[in-house]
Short mmCIF file of C-alpha atoms in Angstrom, two decimals:
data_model
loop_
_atom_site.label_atom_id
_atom_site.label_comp_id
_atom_site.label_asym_id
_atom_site.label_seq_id
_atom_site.Cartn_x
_atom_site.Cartn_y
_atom_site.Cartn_z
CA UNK A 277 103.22 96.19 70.25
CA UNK A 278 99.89 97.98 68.94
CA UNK A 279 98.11 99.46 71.71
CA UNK A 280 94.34 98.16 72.70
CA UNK A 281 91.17 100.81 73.02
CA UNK A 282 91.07 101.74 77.17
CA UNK A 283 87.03 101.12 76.66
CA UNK A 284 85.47 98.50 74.69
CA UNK A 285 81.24 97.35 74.68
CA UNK A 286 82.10 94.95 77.41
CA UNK A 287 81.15 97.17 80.38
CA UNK A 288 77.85 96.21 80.43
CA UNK A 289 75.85 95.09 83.52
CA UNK A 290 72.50 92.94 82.67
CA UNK A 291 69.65 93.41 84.36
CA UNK A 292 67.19 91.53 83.05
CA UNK A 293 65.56 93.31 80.16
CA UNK A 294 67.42 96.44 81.16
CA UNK A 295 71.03 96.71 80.16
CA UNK A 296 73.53 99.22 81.87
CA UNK A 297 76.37 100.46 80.28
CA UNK A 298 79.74 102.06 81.29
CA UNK A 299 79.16 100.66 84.95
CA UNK A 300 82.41 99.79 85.73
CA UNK A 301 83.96 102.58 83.59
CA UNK A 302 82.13 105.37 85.66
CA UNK A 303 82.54 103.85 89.10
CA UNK A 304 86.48 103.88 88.63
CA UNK A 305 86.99 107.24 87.49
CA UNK A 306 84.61 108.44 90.50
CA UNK A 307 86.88 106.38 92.82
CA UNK A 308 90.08 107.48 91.19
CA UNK A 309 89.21 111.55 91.40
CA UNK A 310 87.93 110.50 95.23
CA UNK A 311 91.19 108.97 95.81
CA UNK A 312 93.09 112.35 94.30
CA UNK A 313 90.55 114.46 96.35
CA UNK A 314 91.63 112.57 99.48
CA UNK A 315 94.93 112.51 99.23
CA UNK A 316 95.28 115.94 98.30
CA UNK A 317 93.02 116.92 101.96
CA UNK A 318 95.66 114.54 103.53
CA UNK A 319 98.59 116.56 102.33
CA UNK A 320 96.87 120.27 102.13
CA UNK A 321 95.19 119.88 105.25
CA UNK A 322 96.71 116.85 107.61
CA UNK A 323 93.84 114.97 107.94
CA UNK A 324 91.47 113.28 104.97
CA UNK A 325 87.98 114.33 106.58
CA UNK A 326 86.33 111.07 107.65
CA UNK A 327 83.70 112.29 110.17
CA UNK A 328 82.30 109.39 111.42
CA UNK A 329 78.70 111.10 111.95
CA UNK A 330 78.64 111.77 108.06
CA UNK A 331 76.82 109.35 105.68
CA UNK A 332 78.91 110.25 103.39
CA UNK A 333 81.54 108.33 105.69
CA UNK A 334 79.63 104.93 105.45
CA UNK A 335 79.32 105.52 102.10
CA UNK A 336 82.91 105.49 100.58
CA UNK A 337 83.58 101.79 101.62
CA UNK A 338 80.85 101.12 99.74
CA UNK A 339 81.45 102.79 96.45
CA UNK A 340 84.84 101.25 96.23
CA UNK A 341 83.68 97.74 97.17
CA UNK A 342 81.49 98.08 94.55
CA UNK A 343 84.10 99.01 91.79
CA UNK A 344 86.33 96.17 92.74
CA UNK A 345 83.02 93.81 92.54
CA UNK A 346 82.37 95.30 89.19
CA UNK A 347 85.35 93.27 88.08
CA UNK A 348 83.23 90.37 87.66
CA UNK A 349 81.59 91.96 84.47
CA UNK A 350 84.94 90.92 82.32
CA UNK A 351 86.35 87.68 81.75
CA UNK A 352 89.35 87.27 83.48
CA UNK A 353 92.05 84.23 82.97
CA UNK A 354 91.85 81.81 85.49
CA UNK A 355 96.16 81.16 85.80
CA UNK A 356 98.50 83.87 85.89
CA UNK A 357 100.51 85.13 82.88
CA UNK A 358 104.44 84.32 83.19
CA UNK A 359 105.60 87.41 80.48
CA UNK A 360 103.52 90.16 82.12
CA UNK A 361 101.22 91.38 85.20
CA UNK A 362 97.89 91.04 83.82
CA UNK A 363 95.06 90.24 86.28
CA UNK A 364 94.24 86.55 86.51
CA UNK A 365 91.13 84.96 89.18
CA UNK A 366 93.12 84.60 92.21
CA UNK A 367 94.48 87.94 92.42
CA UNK A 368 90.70 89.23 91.71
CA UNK A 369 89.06 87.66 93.86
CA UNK A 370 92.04 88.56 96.06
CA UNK A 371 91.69 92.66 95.47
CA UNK A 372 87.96 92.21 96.36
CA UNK A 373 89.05 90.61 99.68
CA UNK A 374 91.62 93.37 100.42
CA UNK A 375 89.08 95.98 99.80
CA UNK A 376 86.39 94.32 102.21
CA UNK A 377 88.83 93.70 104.46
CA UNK A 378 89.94 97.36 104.50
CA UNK A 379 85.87 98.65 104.33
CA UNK A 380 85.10 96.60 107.17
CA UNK A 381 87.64 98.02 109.26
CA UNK A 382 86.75 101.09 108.35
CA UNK A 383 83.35 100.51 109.15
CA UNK A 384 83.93 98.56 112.31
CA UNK A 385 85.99 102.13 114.13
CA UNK A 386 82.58 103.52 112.80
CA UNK A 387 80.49 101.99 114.68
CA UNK A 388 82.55 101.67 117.97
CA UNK A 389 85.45 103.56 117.94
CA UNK A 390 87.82 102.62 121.10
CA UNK A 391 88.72 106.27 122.52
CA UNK A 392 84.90 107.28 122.32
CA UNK A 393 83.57 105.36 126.10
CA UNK A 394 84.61 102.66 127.25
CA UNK A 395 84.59 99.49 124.85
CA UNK A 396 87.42 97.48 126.66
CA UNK A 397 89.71 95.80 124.34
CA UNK A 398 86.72 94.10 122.50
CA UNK A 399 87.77 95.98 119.70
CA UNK A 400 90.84 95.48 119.25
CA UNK A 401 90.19 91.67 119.02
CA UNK A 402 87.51 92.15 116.84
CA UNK A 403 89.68 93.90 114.13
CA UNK A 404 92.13 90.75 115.05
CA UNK A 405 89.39 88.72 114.12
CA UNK A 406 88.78 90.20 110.35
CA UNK A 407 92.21 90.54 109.15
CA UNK A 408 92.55 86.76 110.32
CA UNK A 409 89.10 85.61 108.47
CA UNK A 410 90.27 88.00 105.03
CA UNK A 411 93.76 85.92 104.97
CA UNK A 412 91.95 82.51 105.73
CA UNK A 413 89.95 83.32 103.03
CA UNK A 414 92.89 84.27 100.85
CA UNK A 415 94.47 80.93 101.28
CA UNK A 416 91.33 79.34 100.32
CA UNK A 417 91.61 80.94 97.02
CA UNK A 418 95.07 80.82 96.30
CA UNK A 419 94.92 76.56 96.83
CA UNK A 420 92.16 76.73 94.31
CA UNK A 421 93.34 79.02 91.74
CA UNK A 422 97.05 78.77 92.18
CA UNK A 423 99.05 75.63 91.68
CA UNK A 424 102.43 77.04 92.53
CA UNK A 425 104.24 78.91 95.61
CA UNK A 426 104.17 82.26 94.08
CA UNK A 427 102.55 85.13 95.58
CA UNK A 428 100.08 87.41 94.23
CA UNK A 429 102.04 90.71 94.19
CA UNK A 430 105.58 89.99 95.09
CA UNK A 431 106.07 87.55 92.02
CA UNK A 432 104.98 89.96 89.22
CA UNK A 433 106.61 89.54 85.78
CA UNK A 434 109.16 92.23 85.43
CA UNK A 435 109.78 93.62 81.76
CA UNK A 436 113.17 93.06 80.01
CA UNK A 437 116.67 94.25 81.45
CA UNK A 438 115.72 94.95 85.03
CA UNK A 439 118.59 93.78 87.40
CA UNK A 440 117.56 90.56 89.75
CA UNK A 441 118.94 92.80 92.68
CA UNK A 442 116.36 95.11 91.61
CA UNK A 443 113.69 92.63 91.53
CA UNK A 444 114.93 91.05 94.76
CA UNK A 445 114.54 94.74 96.67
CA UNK A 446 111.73 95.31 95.60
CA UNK A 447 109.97 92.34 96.36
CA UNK A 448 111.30 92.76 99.80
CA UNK A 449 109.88 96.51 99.41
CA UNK A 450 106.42 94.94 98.48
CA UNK A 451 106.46 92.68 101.47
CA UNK A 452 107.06 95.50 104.25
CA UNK A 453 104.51 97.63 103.05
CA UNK A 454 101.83 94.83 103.24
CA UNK A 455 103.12 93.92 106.82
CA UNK A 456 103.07 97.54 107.88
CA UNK A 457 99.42 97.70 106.23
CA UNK A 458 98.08 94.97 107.91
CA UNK A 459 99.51 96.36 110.69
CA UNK A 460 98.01 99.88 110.58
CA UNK A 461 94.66 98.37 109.87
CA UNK A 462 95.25 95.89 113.21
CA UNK A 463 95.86 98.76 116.00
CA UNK A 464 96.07 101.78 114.08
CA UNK A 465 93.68 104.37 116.32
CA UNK A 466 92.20 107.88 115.60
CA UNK A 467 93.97 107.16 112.03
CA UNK A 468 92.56 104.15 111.03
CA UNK A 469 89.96 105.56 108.78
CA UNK A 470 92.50 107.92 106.83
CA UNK A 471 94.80 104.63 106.97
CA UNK A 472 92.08 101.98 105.92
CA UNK A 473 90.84 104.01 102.97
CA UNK A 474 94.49 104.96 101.90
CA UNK A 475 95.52 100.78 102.25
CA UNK A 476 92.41 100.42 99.38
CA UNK A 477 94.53 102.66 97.04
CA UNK A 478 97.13 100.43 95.94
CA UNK A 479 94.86 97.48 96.14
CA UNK A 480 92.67 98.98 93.20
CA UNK A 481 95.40 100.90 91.33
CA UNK A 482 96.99 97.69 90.62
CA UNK A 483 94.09 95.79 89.18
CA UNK A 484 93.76 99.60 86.76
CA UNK A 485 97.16 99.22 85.76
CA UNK A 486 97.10 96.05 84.73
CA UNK A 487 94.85 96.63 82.42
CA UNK A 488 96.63 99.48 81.03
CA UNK A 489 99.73 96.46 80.49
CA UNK A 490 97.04 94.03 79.09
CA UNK A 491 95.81 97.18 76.82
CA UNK A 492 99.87 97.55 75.72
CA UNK A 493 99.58 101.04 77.04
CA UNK A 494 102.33 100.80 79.91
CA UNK A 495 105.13 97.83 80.39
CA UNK A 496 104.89 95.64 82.98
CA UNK A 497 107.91 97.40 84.54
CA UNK A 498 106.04 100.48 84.88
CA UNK A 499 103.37 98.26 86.77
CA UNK A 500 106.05 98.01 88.91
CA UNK A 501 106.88 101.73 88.98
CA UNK A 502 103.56 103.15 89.96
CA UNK A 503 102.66 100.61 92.17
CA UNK A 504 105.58 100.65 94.12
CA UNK A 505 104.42 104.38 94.12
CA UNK A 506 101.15 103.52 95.44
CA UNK A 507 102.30 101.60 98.17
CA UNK A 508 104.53 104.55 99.58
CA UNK A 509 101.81 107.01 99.31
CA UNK A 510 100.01 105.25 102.56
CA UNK A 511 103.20 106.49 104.15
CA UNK A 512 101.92 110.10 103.76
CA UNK A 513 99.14 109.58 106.36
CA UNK A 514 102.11 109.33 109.62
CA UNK A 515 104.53 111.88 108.16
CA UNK A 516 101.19 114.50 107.53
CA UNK A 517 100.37 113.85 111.32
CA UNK A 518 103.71 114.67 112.60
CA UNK A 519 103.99 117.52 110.58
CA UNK A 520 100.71 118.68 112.02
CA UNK A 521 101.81 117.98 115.47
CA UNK A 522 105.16 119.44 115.43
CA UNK A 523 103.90 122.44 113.61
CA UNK A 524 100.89 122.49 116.75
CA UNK A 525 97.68 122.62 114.22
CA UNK A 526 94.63 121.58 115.43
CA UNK A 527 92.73 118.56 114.07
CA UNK A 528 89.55 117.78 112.86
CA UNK A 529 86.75 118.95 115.54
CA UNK A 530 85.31 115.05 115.04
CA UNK A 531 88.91 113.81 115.23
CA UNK A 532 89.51 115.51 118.63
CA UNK A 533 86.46 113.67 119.74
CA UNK A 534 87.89 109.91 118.61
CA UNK A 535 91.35 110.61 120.85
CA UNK A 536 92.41 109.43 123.86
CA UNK A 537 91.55 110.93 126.51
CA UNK A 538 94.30 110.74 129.49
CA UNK A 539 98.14 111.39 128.71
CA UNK A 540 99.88 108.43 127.23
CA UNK A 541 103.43 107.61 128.81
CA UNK A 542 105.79 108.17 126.18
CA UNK A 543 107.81 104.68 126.57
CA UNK A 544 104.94 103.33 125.51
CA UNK A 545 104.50 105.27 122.31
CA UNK A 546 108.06 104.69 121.35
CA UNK A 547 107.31 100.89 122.11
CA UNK A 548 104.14 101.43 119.96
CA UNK A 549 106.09 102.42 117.08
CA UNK A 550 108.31 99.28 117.23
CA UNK A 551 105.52 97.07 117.11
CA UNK A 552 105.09 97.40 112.91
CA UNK A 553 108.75 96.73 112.88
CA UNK A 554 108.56 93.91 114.86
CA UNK A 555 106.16 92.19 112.70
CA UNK A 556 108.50 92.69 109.85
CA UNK A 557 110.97 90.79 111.99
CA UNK A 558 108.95 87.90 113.15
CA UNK A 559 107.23 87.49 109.49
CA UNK A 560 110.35 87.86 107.03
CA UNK A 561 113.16 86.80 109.47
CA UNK A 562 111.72 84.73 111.61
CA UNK A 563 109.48 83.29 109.42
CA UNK A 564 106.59 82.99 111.87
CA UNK A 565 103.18 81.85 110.91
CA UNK A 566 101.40 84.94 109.42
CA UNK A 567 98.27 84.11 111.97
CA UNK A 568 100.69 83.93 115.13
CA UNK A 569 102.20 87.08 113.82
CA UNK A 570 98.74 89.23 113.95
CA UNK A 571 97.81 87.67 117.68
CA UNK A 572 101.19 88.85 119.17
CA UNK A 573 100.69 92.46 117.22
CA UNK A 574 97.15 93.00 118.98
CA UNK A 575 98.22 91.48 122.19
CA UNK A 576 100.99 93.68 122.62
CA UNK A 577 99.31 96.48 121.41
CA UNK A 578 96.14 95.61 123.70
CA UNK A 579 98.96 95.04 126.88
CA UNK A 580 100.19 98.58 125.91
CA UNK A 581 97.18 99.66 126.22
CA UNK A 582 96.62 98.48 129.72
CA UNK A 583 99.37 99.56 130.63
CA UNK A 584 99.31 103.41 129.97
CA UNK A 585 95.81 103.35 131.27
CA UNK A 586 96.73 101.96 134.65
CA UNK A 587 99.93 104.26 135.00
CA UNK A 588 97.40 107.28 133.88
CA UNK A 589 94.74 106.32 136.42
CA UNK A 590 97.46 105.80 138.93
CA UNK A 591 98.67 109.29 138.70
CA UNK A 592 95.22 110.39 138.79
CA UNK A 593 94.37 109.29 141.97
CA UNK A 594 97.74 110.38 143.18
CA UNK A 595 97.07 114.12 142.07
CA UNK A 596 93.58 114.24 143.53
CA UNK A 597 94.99 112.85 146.29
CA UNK A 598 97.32 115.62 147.45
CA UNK A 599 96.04 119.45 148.25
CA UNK A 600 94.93 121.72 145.27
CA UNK A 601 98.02 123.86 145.64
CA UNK A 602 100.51 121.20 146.16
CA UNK A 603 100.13 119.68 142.60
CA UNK A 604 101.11 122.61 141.19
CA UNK A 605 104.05 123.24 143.08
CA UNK A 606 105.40 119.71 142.41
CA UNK A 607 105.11 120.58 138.62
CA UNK A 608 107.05 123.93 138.78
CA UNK A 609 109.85 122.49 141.30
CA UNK A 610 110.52 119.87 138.42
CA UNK A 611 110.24 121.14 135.66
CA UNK A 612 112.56 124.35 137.48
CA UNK A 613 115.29 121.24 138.01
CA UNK A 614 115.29 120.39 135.15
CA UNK A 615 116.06 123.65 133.37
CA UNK A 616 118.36 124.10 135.88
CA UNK A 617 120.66 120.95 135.06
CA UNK A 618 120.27 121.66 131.16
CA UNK A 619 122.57 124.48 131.94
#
């Protein structure tokens, strides 16, 4: 096949008498090198450097909202193509709900993020309340643009000689990572901004890639390839902040100020990190109502919460409770016993 020309005369936004080229064009490479900037901060550094008091914070959500609404310059087909992943309505208008859903997140920890004061579980709720309203509003498209049961992502045409077992992994590979997204962006904490923006990455790769297949610059298996990629590179943010723990670096000065604040029990941690899993189970197993799914994530999650606070405040007023000297004593005695039997 004879490849296309990346940019053609369509990138053109009208505005009225005045006519704006290369809109589109400029926006994604700005989001693409802030994506590689990012990333590379995330992996140099631990942390992607989302101070929350910057305006330069509020303003990323924006800029790549905007890109994925810049879409709506080209014609796109309204039904999907069978032979090869090439952007159609529904998954358009899909990306563009991702994205929001991912910038309002990002903006909602913004404006009240749950380990800075007391905002009860409000929060938590609220974020429950956003994914729910961006899926709701997914189905809505899909029964309008879609007439069969395929999904979006997880149905893309493969190229030629690519085993069904490979296909069948991967599309179970596909499905985990968007339940573990949705999850991250549901009761992720001091990470949610690193994890909301990273979450967008995939979302607009794809919709670039496919027009480097509809261009006949890559195959649709390599669609496959790099977004597969794209999808395990949101993986980076949890592995970078273990590294950083275990290796005792110190965060961010503004991330130290969005943490929690009293010790957290570390049952419910472990428990914490089931709770991704878990969705997995009840989704793809279980086959549980996608909805139902996100209410017993946050609920948990929220009960978890409760939980560690009460045993924290507990001990508290235990410690207080006793004489200055005797707290300390009580540490040393057990912590002594416990070196002692590890003989």
């Amino acid at each position: 096949m004879v490849s296309q020309p990346l940019f053609t005369d369509h990138d053109v936004v009208h505005l009225g008498v005045l006519n704006v080229p290369h809109v589109h064009k400029v926006l994604g490479f700005l989001c693409l090198g802030h994506y590689a900037l990012r990333f590379w901060w995330l992996v140099r550094y631990g942390s992607m450097y989302f101070d929350p008091s910057s305006w330069v914070t509020w303003a990323t959500p924006a800029v790549h909202l905007l890109l994925s609404c810049s879409s709506f310059i080209f014609p796109v087909p309204q039904r999907r193509f069978d032979s090869k992943p090439i952007i159609w309505k529904e998954l358009q208008l899909h990306n563009i709900l991702f994205t929001f859903r991912s910038c309002i997140i990002f903006w909602l920890w913004c404006l009240t993020p749950c380990f800075s004061g007391d905002c009860g579980q409000r929060h938590w709720f609220l974020r429950l309340l956003m994914v729910c309203f961006s899926h709701y509003v997914a189905d809505r498209i899909t029964e309008k643009f879609e007439q069969s049961s395929k999904t979006t992502t997880r149905d893309m045409p493969w190229g030629p000689n690519v085993p069904k077992w490979v296909q069948q992994y991967v599309k179970v590979y596909y499905a985990v990572c968007q339940l573990f997204a949705t999850t991250a962006l549901l009761i992720c904490g001091s990470l949610v901004l690193d994890s909301a923006f990273a979450i967008m990455f995939p979302i607009q790769l794809s919709t670039f890639l496919m027009t480097l297949v509809r261009k006949n610059l890559i195959s649709g298996t390599s669609w496959h390839v790099w977004y597969a990629l794209s999808l395990g590179a949101v993986f980076a943010i949890p592995i970078s902040h273990s590294l950083r723990i275990s290796l005792k670096l110190p965060p961010p000065s503004f991330l130290s100020a969005l943490t929690r604040t009293h010790e957290t029990p570390l049952v419910c941690e472990v428990i914490k990190l089931l709770i991704a899993p878990l969705a997995v189970f009840l989704r793809l197993k279980l086959r549980l109502d996608k909805y139902l799914v996100f209410a017993i994530v946050t609920v948990s999650f929220v009960s978890l919460t409760l939980f560690e606070r009460e045993v924290s405040s507990q001990k508290a007023v235990y410690e207080t409770s006793l004489p200055e000297n005797v707290v300390p004593w009580i540490r040393n005695a057990v912590g002594g016993s416990l070196a002692f039997m590890s003989r």
